[in-house]
JSON list of C-alpha atoms in Angstrom, two decimals:
[
{"chain": "A", "resi": 1, "resn": "MET", "atom": "CA", "xyz": [98.68, 114.17, 148.02]},
{"chain": "A", "resi": 2, "resn": "ILE", "atom": "CA", "xyz": [99.16, 110.51, 149.06]},
{"chain": "A", "resi": 3, "resn": "LYS", "atom": "CA", "xyz": [95.49, 110.16, 149.96]},
{"chain": "A", "resi": 4, "resn": "LYS", "atom": "CA", "xyz": [94.37, 111.55, 146.61]},
{"chain": "A", "resi": 5, "resn": "LEU", "atom": "CA", "xyz": [96.78, 109.32, 144.67]},
{"chain": "A", "resi": 6, "resn": "SER", "atom": "CA", "xyz": [95.59, 106.27, 146.63]},
{"chain": "A", "resi": 7, "resn": "THR", "atom": "CA", "xyz": [91.99, 107.09, 145.67]},
{"chain": "A", "resi": 8, "resn": "VAL", "atom": "CA", "xyz": [93.00, 107.39, 142.02]},
{"chain": "A", "resi": 9, "resn": "LEU", "atom": "CA", "xyz": [94.83, 104.04, 142.05]},
{"chain": "A", "resi": 10, "resn": "PHE", "atom": "CA", "xyz": [91.87, 102.32, 143.75]},
{"chain": "A", "resi": 11, "resn": "THR", "atom": "CA", "xyz": [89.51, 103.71, 141.11]},
{"chain": "A", "resi": 12, "resn": "ILE", "atom": "CA", "xyz": [91.75, 102.41, 138.32]},
{"chain": "A", "resi": 13, "resn": "PHE", "atom": "CA", "xyz": [91.89, 98.99, 140.00]},
{"chain": "A", "resi": 14, "resn": "LEU", "atom": "CA", "xyz": [88.10, 98.77, 140.21]},
{"chain": "A", "resi": 15, "resn": "THR", "atom": "CA", "xyz": [87.75, 99.82, 136.58]},
{"chain": "A", "resi": 16, "resn": "LEU", "atom": "CA", "xyz": [90.15, 97.14, 135.41]},
{"chain": "A", "resi": 17, "resn": "LEU", "atom": "CA", "xyz": [88.55, 94.54, 137.67]},
{"chain": "A", "resi": 18, "resn": "PHE", "atom": "CA", "xyz": [85.00, 95.01, 136.43]},
{"chain": "A", "resi": 19, "resn": "SER", "atom": "CA", "xyz": [85.88, 95.70, 132.79]},
{"chain": "A", "resi": 20, "resn": "SER", "atom": "CA", "xyz": [87.98, 92.56, 132.36]},
{"chain": "A", "resi": 21, "resn": "SER", "atom": "CA", "xyz": [86.24, 89.52, 130.93]},
{"chain": "A", "resi": 22, "resn": "VAL", "atom": "CA", "xyz": [87.15, 86.26, 129.26]},
{"chain": "A", "resi": 23, "resn": "SER", "atom": "CA", "xyz": [87.26, 86.89, 125.53]},
{"chain": "A", "resi": 24, "resn": "ALA", "atom": "CA", "xyz": [86.72, 84.31, 122.83]},
{"chain": "A", "resi": 25, "resn": "HIS", "atom": "CA", "xyz": [88.53, 86.22, 120.12]},
{"chain": "A", "resi": 26, "resn": "VAL", "atom": "CA", "xyz": [92.10, 87.20, 119.37]},
{"chain": "A", "resi": 27, "resn": "THR", "atom": "CA", "xyz": [93.26, 90.13, 121.51]},
{"chain": "A", "resi": 28, "resn": "VAL", "atom": "CA", "xyz": [96.35, 92.32, 121.82]},
{"chain": "A", "resi": 29, "resn": "ASP", "atom": "CA", "xyz": [97.40, 93.51, 125.28]},
{"chain": "A", "resi": 30, "resn": "PRO", "atom": "CA", "xyz": [97.84, 96.01, 126.72]},
{"chain": "A", "resi": 31, "resn": "LYS", "atom": "CA", "xyz": [94.81, 97.81, 125.29]},
{"chain": "A", "resi": 32, "resn": "GLU", "atom": "CA", "xyz": [96.48, 101.15, 125.93]},
{"chain": "A", "resi": 33, "resn": "ALA", "atom": "CA", "xyz": [100.10, 102.15, 125.41]},
{"chain": "A", "resi": 34, "resn": "VAL", "atom": "CA", "xyz": [102.19, 105.29, 125.14]},
{"chain": "A", "resi": 35, "resn": "ILE", "atom": "CA", "xyz": [104.31, 106.60, 122.30]},
{"chain": "A", "resi": 36, "resn": "GLY", "atom": "CA", "xyz": [107.67, 104.80, 122.21]},
{"chain": "A", "resi": 37, "resn": "PHE", "atom": "CA", "xyz": [108.66, 101.21, 122.98]},
{"chain": "A", "resi": 38, "resn": "GLN", "atom": "CA", "xyz": [106.06, 98.64, 123.99]},
{"chain": "A", "resi": 39, "resn": "ASN", "atom": "CA", "xyz": [105.87, 94.86, 124.40]},
{"chain": "A", "resi": 40, "resn": "TYR", "atom": "CA", "xyz": [102.61, 93.26, 123.31]},
{"chain": "A", "resi": 41, "resn": "GLN", "atom": "CA", "xyz": [100.95, 89.94, 124.05]},
{"chain": "A", "resi": 42, "resn": "ILE", "atom": "CA", "xyz": [98.81, 88.47, 121.28]},
{"chain": "A", "resi": 43, "resn": "LYS", "atom": "CA", "xyz": [96.35, 86.09, 122.94]},
{"chain": "A", "resi": 44, "resn": "VAL", "atom": "CA", "xyz": [94.77, 83.41, 120.77]},
{"chain": "A", "resi": 45, "resn": "PRO", "atom": "CA", "xyz": [92.00, 81.27, 122.30]},
{"chain": "A", "resi": 46, "resn": "ASN", "atom": "CA", "xyz": [90.52, 78.25, 120.50]},
{"chain": "A", "resi": 47, "resn": "GLU", "atom": "CA", "xyz": [86.74, 78.52, 120.27]},
{"chain": "A", "resi": 48, "resn": "LYS", "atom": "CA", "xyz": [86.14, 75.51, 117.99]},
{"chain": "A", "resi": 49, "resn": "GLU", "atom": "CA", "xyz": [86.21, 71.72, 118.34]},
{"chain": "A", "resi": 50, "resn": "VAL", "atom": "CA", "xyz": [89.32, 71.46, 116.15]},
{"chain": "A", "resi": 51, "resn": "ALA", "atom": "CA", "xyz": [92.84, 72.78, 116.70]},
{"chain": "A", "resi": 52, "resn": "THR", "atom": "CA", "xyz": [94.26, 76.12, 115.60]},
{"chain": "A", "resi": 53, "resn": "THR", "atom": "CA", "xyz": [97.43, 75.65, 113.55]},
{"chain": "A", "resi": 54, "resn": "GLN", "atom": "CA", "xyz": [98.28, 79.13, 112.27]},
{"chain": "A", "resi": 55, "resn": "LEU", "atom": "CA", "xyz": [97.96, 82.79, 113.18]},
{"chain": "A", "resi": 56, "resn": "LYS", "atom": "CA", "xyz": [98.69, 85.72, 110.91]},
{"chain": "A", "resi": 57, "resn": "VAL", "atom": "CA", "xyz": [98.82, 89.30, 112.24]},
{"chain": "A", "resi": 58, "resn": "ILE", "atom": "CA", "xyz": [98.93, 92.50, 110.18]},
{"chain": "A", "resi": 59, "resn": "VAL", "atom": "CA", "xyz": [101.18, 95.10, 111.81]},
{"chain": "A", "resi": 60, "resn": "PRO", "atom": "CA", "xyz": [99.53, 98.57, 111.84]},
{"chain": "A", "resi": 61, "resn": "ASP", "atom": "CA", "xyz": [101.16, 101.39, 109.88]},
{"chain": "A", "resi": 62, "resn": "GLY", "atom": "CA", "xyz": [103.67, 103.32, 111.93]},
{"chain": "A", "resi": 63, "resn": "VAL", "atom": "CA", "xyz": [104.53, 100.37, 114.19]},
{"chain": "A", "resi": 64, "resn": "ASP", "atom": "CA", "xyz": [108.06, 98.97, 113.94]},
{"chain": "A", "resi": 65, "resn": "VAL", "atom": "CA", "xyz": [108.48, 95.41, 115.20]},
{"chain": "A", "resi": 66, "resn": "SER", "atom": "CA", "xyz": [111.90, 95.17, 116.82]},
{"chain": "A", "resi": 67, "resn": "GLY", "atom": "CA", "xyz": [111.68, 91.58, 118.02]},
{"chain": "A", "resi": 68, "resn": "VAL", "atom": "CA", "xyz": [109.55, 88.44, 118.15]},
{"chain": "A", "resi": 69, "resn": "MET", "atom": "CA", "xyz": [109.86, 86.16, 121.16]},
{"chain": "A", "resi": 70, "resn": "PRO", "atom": "CA", "xyz": [110.26, 82.48, 120.18]},
{"chain": "A", "resi": 71, "resn": "THR", "atom": "CA", "xyz": [107.23, 80.38, 121.12]},
{"chain": "A", "resi": 72, "resn": "PRO", "atom": "CA", "xyz": [107.96, 76.70, 121.86]},
{"chain": "A", "resi": 73, "resn": "GLY", "atom": "CA", "xyz": [106.53, 74.46, 119.14]},
{"chain": "A", "resi": 74, "resn": "TRP", "atom": "CA", "xyz": [105.90, 77.34, 116.76]},
{"chain": "A", "resi": 75, "resn": "THR", "atom": "CA", "xyz": [107.90, 78.97, 113.96]},
{"chain": "A", "resi": 76, "resn": "HIS", "atom": "CA", "xyz": [107.30, 82.56, 112.93]},
{"chain": "A", "resi": 77, "resn": "THR", "atom": "CA", "xyz": [107.81, 84.15, 109.51]},
{"chain": "A", "resi": 78, "resn": "GLU", "atom": "CA", "xyz": [107.87, 87.84, 108.69]},
{"chain": "A", "resi": 79, "resn": "LEU", "atom": "CA", "xyz": [106.69, 89.66, 105.60]},
{"chain": "A", "resi": 80, "resn": "ARG", "atom": "CA", "xyz": [108.45, 92.97, 105.04]},
{"chain": "A", "resi": 81, "resn": "GLU", "atom": "CA", "xyz": [107.44, 96.00, 103.04]},
{"chain": "A", "resi": 82, "resn": "GLU", "atom": "CA", "xyz": [110.48, 96.20, 100.80]},
{"chain": "A", "resi": 83, "resn": "ALA", "atom": "CA", "xyz": [110.70, 93.48, 98.15]},
{"chain": "A", "resi": 84, "resn": "ALA", "atom": "CA", "xyz": [107.84, 91.69, 99.95]},
{"chain": "A", "resi": 85, "resn": "GLN", "atom": "CA", "xyz": [110.28, 88.98, 100.99]},
{"chain": "A", "resi": 86, "resn": "GLN", "atom": "CA", "xyz": [109.77, 86.57, 103.85]},
{"chain": "A", "resi": 87, "resn": "ALA", "atom": "CA", "xyz": [112.41, 86.26, 106.55]},
{"chain": "A", "resi": 88, "resn": "SER", "atom": "CA", "xyz": [112.24, 83.14, 108.70]},
{"chain": "A", "resi": 89, "resn": "GLU", "atom": "CA", "xyz": [113.81, 82.94, 112.13]},
{"chain": "A", "resi": 90, "resn": "GLU", "atom": "CA", "xyz": [115.49, 79.74, 110.91]},
{"chain": "A", "resi": 91, "resn": "ASP", "atom": "CA", "xyz": [116.67, 81.11, 107.56]},
{"chain": "A", "resi": 92, "resn": "HIS", "atom": "CA", "xyz": [119.37, 83.79, 107.65]},
{"chain": "A", "resi": 93, "resn": "SER", "atom": "CA", "xyz": [120.61, 83.24, 104.07]},
{"chain": "A", "resi": 94, "resn": "HIS", "atom": "CA", "xyz": [119.40, 86.66, 102.96]},
{"chain": "A", "resi": 95, "resn": "GLU", "atom": "CA", "xyz": [119.37, 90.10, 104.47]},
{"chain": "A", "resi": 96, "resn": "ALA", "atom": "CA", "xyz": [116.08, 91.22, 105.95]},
{"chain": "A", "resi": 97, "resn": "GLU", "atom": "CA", "xyz": [114.97, 94.61, 104.68]},
{"chain": "A", "resi": 98, "resn": "GLY", "atom": "CA", "xyz": [112.16, 97.01, 105.34]},
{"chain": "A", "resi": 99, "resn": "ARG", "atom": "CA", "xyz": [109.53, 97.34, 108.04]},
{"chain": "A", "resi": 100, "resn": "ILE", "atom": "CA", "xyz": [107.81, 94.15, 109.14]},
{"chain": "A", "resi": 101, "resn": "LYS", "atom": "CA", "xyz": [104.19, 94.46, 108.04]},
{"chain": "A", "resi": 102, "resn": "GLU", "atom": "CA", "xyz": [103.00, 90.92, 108.69]},
{"chain": "A", "resi": 103, "resn": "ILE", "atom": "CA", "xyz": [103.87, 88.10, 111.09]},
{"chain": "A", "resi": 104, "resn": "ALA", "atom": "CA", "xyz": [102.69, 84.49, 110.85]},
{"chain": "A", "resi": 105, "resn": "TRP", "atom": "CA", "xyz": [103.08, 81.73, 113.42]},
{"chain": "A", "resi": 106, "resn": "ILE", "atom": "CA", "xyz": [102.87, 78.15, 112.15]},
{"chain": "A", "resi": 107, "resn": "GLY", "atom": "CA", "xyz": [103.81, 74.62, 113.15]},
{"chain": "A", "resi": 108, "resn": "GLY", "atom": "CA", "xyz": [102.14, 74.44, 116.52]},
{"chain": "A", "resi": 109, "resn": "ARG", "atom": "CA", "xyz": [98.68, 73.53, 117.80]},
{"chain": "A", "resi": 110, "resn": "ILE", "atom": "CA", "xyz": [96.15, 75.23, 120.03]},
{"chain": "A", "resi": 111, "resn": "ASN", "atom": "CA", "xyz": [93.72, 72.50, 121.02]},
{"chain": "A", "resi": 112, "resn": "PRO", "atom": "CA", "xyz": [90.05, 73.06, 121.92]},
{"chain": "A", "resi": 113, "resn": "GLY", "atom": "CA", "xyz": [89.71, 74.77, 125.28]},
{"chain": "A", "resi": 114, "resn": "GLU", "atom": "CA", "xyz": [93.30, 76.05, 125.18]},
{"chain": "A", "resi": 115, "resn": "PHE", "atom": "CA", "xyz": [94.90, 79.36, 124.29]},
{"chain": "A", "resi": 116, "resn": "MET", "atom": "CA", "xyz": [98.34, 80.55, 123.25]},
{"chain": "A", "resi": 117, "resn": "VAL", "atom": "CA", "xyz": [100.19, 83.83, 123.83]},
{"chain": "A", "resi": 118, "resn": "PHE", "atom": "CA", "xyz": [102.64, 85.24, 121.28]},
{"chain": "A", "resi": 119, "resn": "ASN", "atom": "CA", "xyz": [104.97, 88.07, 122.35]},
{"chain": "A", "resi": 120, "resn": "ILE", "atom": "CA", "xyz": [106.45, 90.87, 120.26]},
{"chain": "A", "resi": 121, "resn": "SER", "atom": "CA", "xyz": [108.43, 94.05, 120.93]},
{"chain": "A", "resi": 122, "resn": "THR", "atom": "CA", "xyz": [107.56, 97.23, 119.05]},
{"chain": "A", "resi": 123, "resn": "ARG", "atom": "CA", "xyz": [108.24, 100.92, 118.70]},
{"chain": "A", "resi": 124, "resn": "TYR", "atom": "CA", "xyz": [105.74, 103.61, 117.73]},
{"chain": "A", "resi": 125, "resn": "GLN", "atom": "CA", "xyz": [106.74, 107.23, 117.11]},
{"chain": "A", "resi": 126, "resn": "GLY", "atom": "CA", "xyz": [103.60, 108.66, 115.56]},
{"chain": "A", "resi": 127, "resn": "ASP", "atom": "CA", "xyz": [100.78, 110.72, 117.01]},
{"chain": "A", "resi": 128, "resn": "PRO", "atom": "CA", "xyz": [98.24, 109.39, 119.53]},
{"chain": "A", "resi": 129, "resn": "ALA", "atom": "CA", "xyz": [95.87, 107.10, 117.65]},
{"chain": "A", "resi": 130, "resn": "ASP", "atom": "CA", "xyz": [93.86, 103.89, 117.65]},
{"chain": "A", "resi": 131, "resn": "LEU", "atom": "CA", "xyz": [95.95, 101.10, 116.11]},
{"chain": "A", "resi": 132, "resn": "VAL", "atom": "CA", "xyz": [94.07, 98.16, 114.61]},
{"chain": "A", "resi": 133, "resn": "TRP", "atom": "CA", "xyz": [95.86, 94.80, 114.63]},
{"chain": "A", "resi": 134, "resn": "LYS", "atom": "CA", "xyz": [94.07, 92.60, 112.08]},
{"chain": "A", "resi": 135, "resn": "ALA", "atom": "CA", "xyz": [94.49, 88.89, 112.75]},
{"chain": "A", "resi": 136, "resn": "TYR", "atom": "CA", "xyz": [93.62, 85.69, 110.86]},
{"chain": "A", "resi": 137, "resn": "GLN", "atom": "CA", "xyz": [93.25, 82.40, 112.73]},
{"chain": "A", "resi": 138, "resn": "THR", "atom": "CA", "xyz": [93.49, 79.11, 110.78]},
{"chain": "A", "resi": 139, "resn": "TYR", "atom": "CA", "xyz": [92.01, 75.80, 112.00]},
{"chain": "A", "resi": 140, "resn": "THR", "atom": "CA", "xyz": [92.83, 72.22, 111.01]},
{"chain": "A", "resi": 141, "resn": "ASP", "atom": "CA", "xyz": [89.55, 71.96, 109.09]},
{"chain": "A", "resi": 142, "resn": "GLY", "atom": "CA", "xyz": [90.77, 74.69, 106.75]},
{"chain": "A", "resi": 143, "resn": "GLU", "atom": "CA", "xyz": [88.60, 77.51, 108.09]},
{"chain": "A", "resi": 144, "resn": "VAL", "atom": "CA", "xyz": [90.26, 80.90, 108.44]},
{"chain": "A", "resi": 145, "resn": "VAL", "atom": "CA", "xyz": [88.54, 83.17, 110.95]},
{"chain": "A", "resi": 146, "resn": "PRO", "atom": "CA", "xyz": [89.22, 86.84, 110.16]},
{"chain": "A", "resi": 147, "resn": "TRP", "atom": "CA", "xyz": [89.53, 89.11, 113.18]},
{"chain": "A", "resi": 148, "resn": "ASP", "atom": "CA", "xyz": [89.53, 92.25, 111.03]},
{"chain": "A", "resi": 149, "resn": "ASN", "atom": "CA", "xyz": [86.21, 94.05, 111.64]},
{"chain": "A", "resi": 150, "resn": "THR", "atom": "CA", "xyz": [84.64, 92.59, 108.48]},
{"chain": "A", "resi": 151, "resn": "LYS", "atom": "CA", "xyz": [81.78, 91.41, 110.71]},
{"chain": "A", "resi": 152, "resn": "GLN", "atom": "CA", "xyz": [80.51, 92.66, 114.05]},
{"chain": "A", "resi": 153, "resn": "GLU", "atom": "CA", "xyz": [81.21, 89.29, 115.64]},
{"chain": "A", "resi": 154, "resn": "ASN", "atom": "CA", "xyz": [84.79, 89.36, 114.32]},
{"chain": "A", "resi": 155, "resn": "PRO", "atom": "CA", "xyz": [86.32, 92.48, 115.91]},
{"chain": "A", "resi": 156, "resn": "ALA", "atom": "CA", "xyz": [89.94, 93.30, 115.22]},
{"chain": "A", "resi": 157, "resn": "PRO", "atom": "CA", "xyz": [92.20, 93.84, 118.23]},
{"chain": "A", "resi": 158, "resn": "LYS", "atom": "CA", "xyz": [92.68, 97.56, 118.92]},
{"chain": "A", "resi": 159, "resn": "VAL", "atom": "CA", "xyz": [95.31, 99.42, 120.92]},
{"chain": "A", "resi": 160, "resn": "THR", "atom": "CA", "xyz": [94.89, 103.08, 121.88]},
{"chain": "A", "resi": 161, "resn": "ILE", "atom": "CA", "xyz": [98.15, 105.03, 121.81]},
{"chain": "A", "resi": 162, "resn": "LEU", "atom": "CA", "xyz": [98.33, 107.85, 124.36]},
{"chain": "A", "resi": 163, "resn": "LYS", "atom": "CA", "xyz": [100.77, 110.73, 124.67]},
{"chain": "A", "resi": 164, "resn": "GLU", "atom": "CA", "xyz": [101.31, 109.68, 128.29]},
{"chain": "A", "resi": 165, "resn": "SER", "atom": "CA", "xyz": [99.82, 107.02, 130.50]},
{"chain": "A", "resi": 166, "resn": "LYS", "atom": "CA", "xyz": [96.56, 107.76, 132.31]},
{"chain": "A", "resi": 167, "resn": "LEU", "atom": "CA", "xyz": [98.30, 107.20, 135.64]},
{"chain": "A", "resi": 168, "resn": "ASP", "atom": "CA", "xyz": [100.89, 109.86, 134.74]},
{"chain": "A", "resi": 169, "resn": "THR", "atom": "CA", "xyz": [98.09, 112.21, 133.67]},
{"chain": "A", "resi": 170, "resn": "LEU", "atom": "CA", "xyz": [96.20, 111.67, 136.94]},
{"chain": "A", "resi": 171, "resn": "THR", "atom": "CA", "xyz": [99.37, 112.03, 139.01]},
{"chain": "A", "resi": 172, "resn": "ASN", "atom": "CA", "xyz": [100.20, 115.31, 137.28]},
{"chain": "A", "resi": 173, "resn": "THR", "atom": "CA", "xyz": [96.64, 116.52, 137.85]},
{"chain": "A", "resi": 174, "resn": "VAL", "atom": "CA", "xyz": [96.86, 115.70, 141.58]},
{"chain": "A", "resi": 175, "resn": "ASN", "atom": "CA", "xyz": [100.23, 117.44, 141.84]},
{"chain": "A", "resi": 176, "resn": "GLN", "atom": "CA", "xyz": [98.88, 120.52, 140.07]},
{"chain": "A", "resi": 177, "resn": "SER", "atom": "CA", "xyz": [95.86, 120.55, 142.37]},
{"chain": "A", "resi": 178, "resn": "ASP", "atom": "CA", "xyz": [98.10, 120.41, 145.45]},
{"chain": "A", "resi": 179, "resn": "LYS", "atom": "CA", "xyz": [100.21, 123.28, 144.10]},
{"chain": "A", "resi": 180, "resn": "GLN", "atom": "CA", "xyz": [97.11, 125.39, 143.52]},
{"chain": "A", "resi": 181, "resn": "GLU", "atom": "CA", "xyz": [95.83, 124.66, 147.03]},
{"chain": "A", "resi": 182, "resn": "LYS", "atom": "CA", "xyz": [99.17, 125.61, 148.58]},
{"chain": "A", "resi": 183, "resn": "SER", "atom": "CA", "xyz": [99.38, 128.73, 146.42]},
{"chain": "A", "resi": 184, "resn": "SER", "atom": "CA", "xyz": [95.85, 129.79, 147.41]},
{"chain": "A", "resi": 185, "resn": "GLY", "atom": "CA", "xyz": [96.65, 129.16, 151.07]},
{"chain": "A", "resi": 186, "resn": "SER", "atom": "CA", "xyz": [99.80, 131.28, 150.93]},
{"chain": "A", "resi": 187, "resn": "LEU", "atom": "CA", "xyz": [97.86, 134.16, 149.34]},
{"chain": "A", "resi": 188, "resn": "PHE", "atom": "CA", "xyz": [94.97, 134.13, 151.81]},
{"chain": "A", "resi": 189, "resn": "ALA", "atom": "CA", "xyz": [97.03, 133.62, 154.97]},
{"chain": "A", "resi": 190, "resn": "PRO", "atom": "CA", "xyz": [98.29, 137.27, 155.28]},
{"chain": "A", "resi": 191, "resn": "ALA", "atom": "CA", "xyz": [94.81, 138.62, 154.56]},
{"chain": "A", "resi": 192, "resn": "ALA", "atom": "CA", "xyz": [93.28, 136.39, 157.21]},
{"chain": "A", "resi": 193, "resn": "LEU", "atom": "CA", "xyz": [95.89, 137.57, 159.74]},
{"chain": "A", "resi": 194, "resn": "ILE", "atom": "CA", "xyz": [95.18, 141.24, 159.03]},
{"chain": "A", "resi": 195, "resn": "ILE", "atom": "CA", "xyz": [91.43, 140.71, 159.39]},
{"chain": "A", "resi": 196, "resn": "SER", "atom": "CA", "xyz": [91.95, 138.90, 162.71]},
{"chain": "A", "resi": 197, "resn": "ILE", "atom": "CA", "xyz": [94.11, 141.73, 164.08]},
{"chain": "A", "resi": 198, "resn": "ALA", "atom": "CA", "xyz": [91.57, 144.34, 162.97]},
{"chain": "A", "resi": 199, "resn": "ALA", "atom": "CA", "xyz": [88.75, 142.41, 164.64]},
{"chain": "A", "resi": 200, "resn": "LEU", "atom": "CA", "xyz": [90.78, 142.19, 167.86]},
{"chain": "A", "resi": 201, "resn": "ILE", "atom": "CA", "xyz": [91.44, 145.95, 167.88]},
{"chain": "A", "resi": 202, "resn": "ILE", "atom": "CA", "xyz": [87.77, 146.74, 167.35]},
{"chain": "A", "resi": 203, "resn": "SER", "atom": "CA", "xyz": [86.85, 144.36, 170.16]},
{"chain": "A", "resi": 204, "resn": "LEU", "atom": "CA", "xyz": [89.32, 145.92, 172.56]},
{"chain": "A", "resi": 205, "resn": "LYS", "atom": "CA", "xyz": [88.15, 149.48, 171.75]},
{"chain": "A", "resi": 206, "resn": "GLY", "atom": "CA", "xyz": [84.58, 148.38, 172.38]},
{"chain": "A", "resi": 207, "resn": "LYS", "atom": "CA", "xyz": [85.65, 147.39, 175.89]},
{"chain": "A", "resi": 208, "resn": "ASN", "atom": "CA", "xyz": [87.35, 150.79, 176.48]},
{"chain": "A", "resi": 209, "resn": "PHE", "atom": "CA", "xyz": [90.86, 149.34, 176.35]},
{"chain": "A", "resi": 210, "resn": "LYS", "atom": "CA", "xyz": [93.58, 151.84, 175.48]},
{"chain": "A", "resi": 211, "resn": "LEU", "atom": "CA", "xyz": [96.19, 150.76, 172.92]}
]
């Protein structure tokens, strides 16, 4: 059991090691999550010679944002479904209503060669699915780069929602395999004993031993 699980974990480690690469576009991590609560990191690298000054992210349908971690130097605003009203973290003069469908971070700078990470907490209670997080990155020269799958070179971040984690699935598979092996062993053990006894009796009779 332990040996099999160790092999599984080593395989997962190698997969993550060789599949990871430095990305030049906006990403959302982890790439896989399970149904329920999940914290995400939105990573924003700067791939131009001018600074990034704004990021807007579209929250996929079915995802409820329960919290946004403050990022030093940046202010975030939220656009909600009901009444399409914006709720700022610095403006509590009105009651926030409805599911957050859009988050924008402004006020800071991501200089050339740098990157920034924005953190959010979410909850998803739907079926397993691929969730697309469209993002729009604004630079000081006015250009807005859409990470929304409109072009092949502008992929939108995607998160695959699983019913359970792959590690849990593999662990359950290993446990089930062990149970089957033990069950098979318990069934064949009496039969093997009977065959051995019969073979011994035949051998003894062949040597003219009286039982």
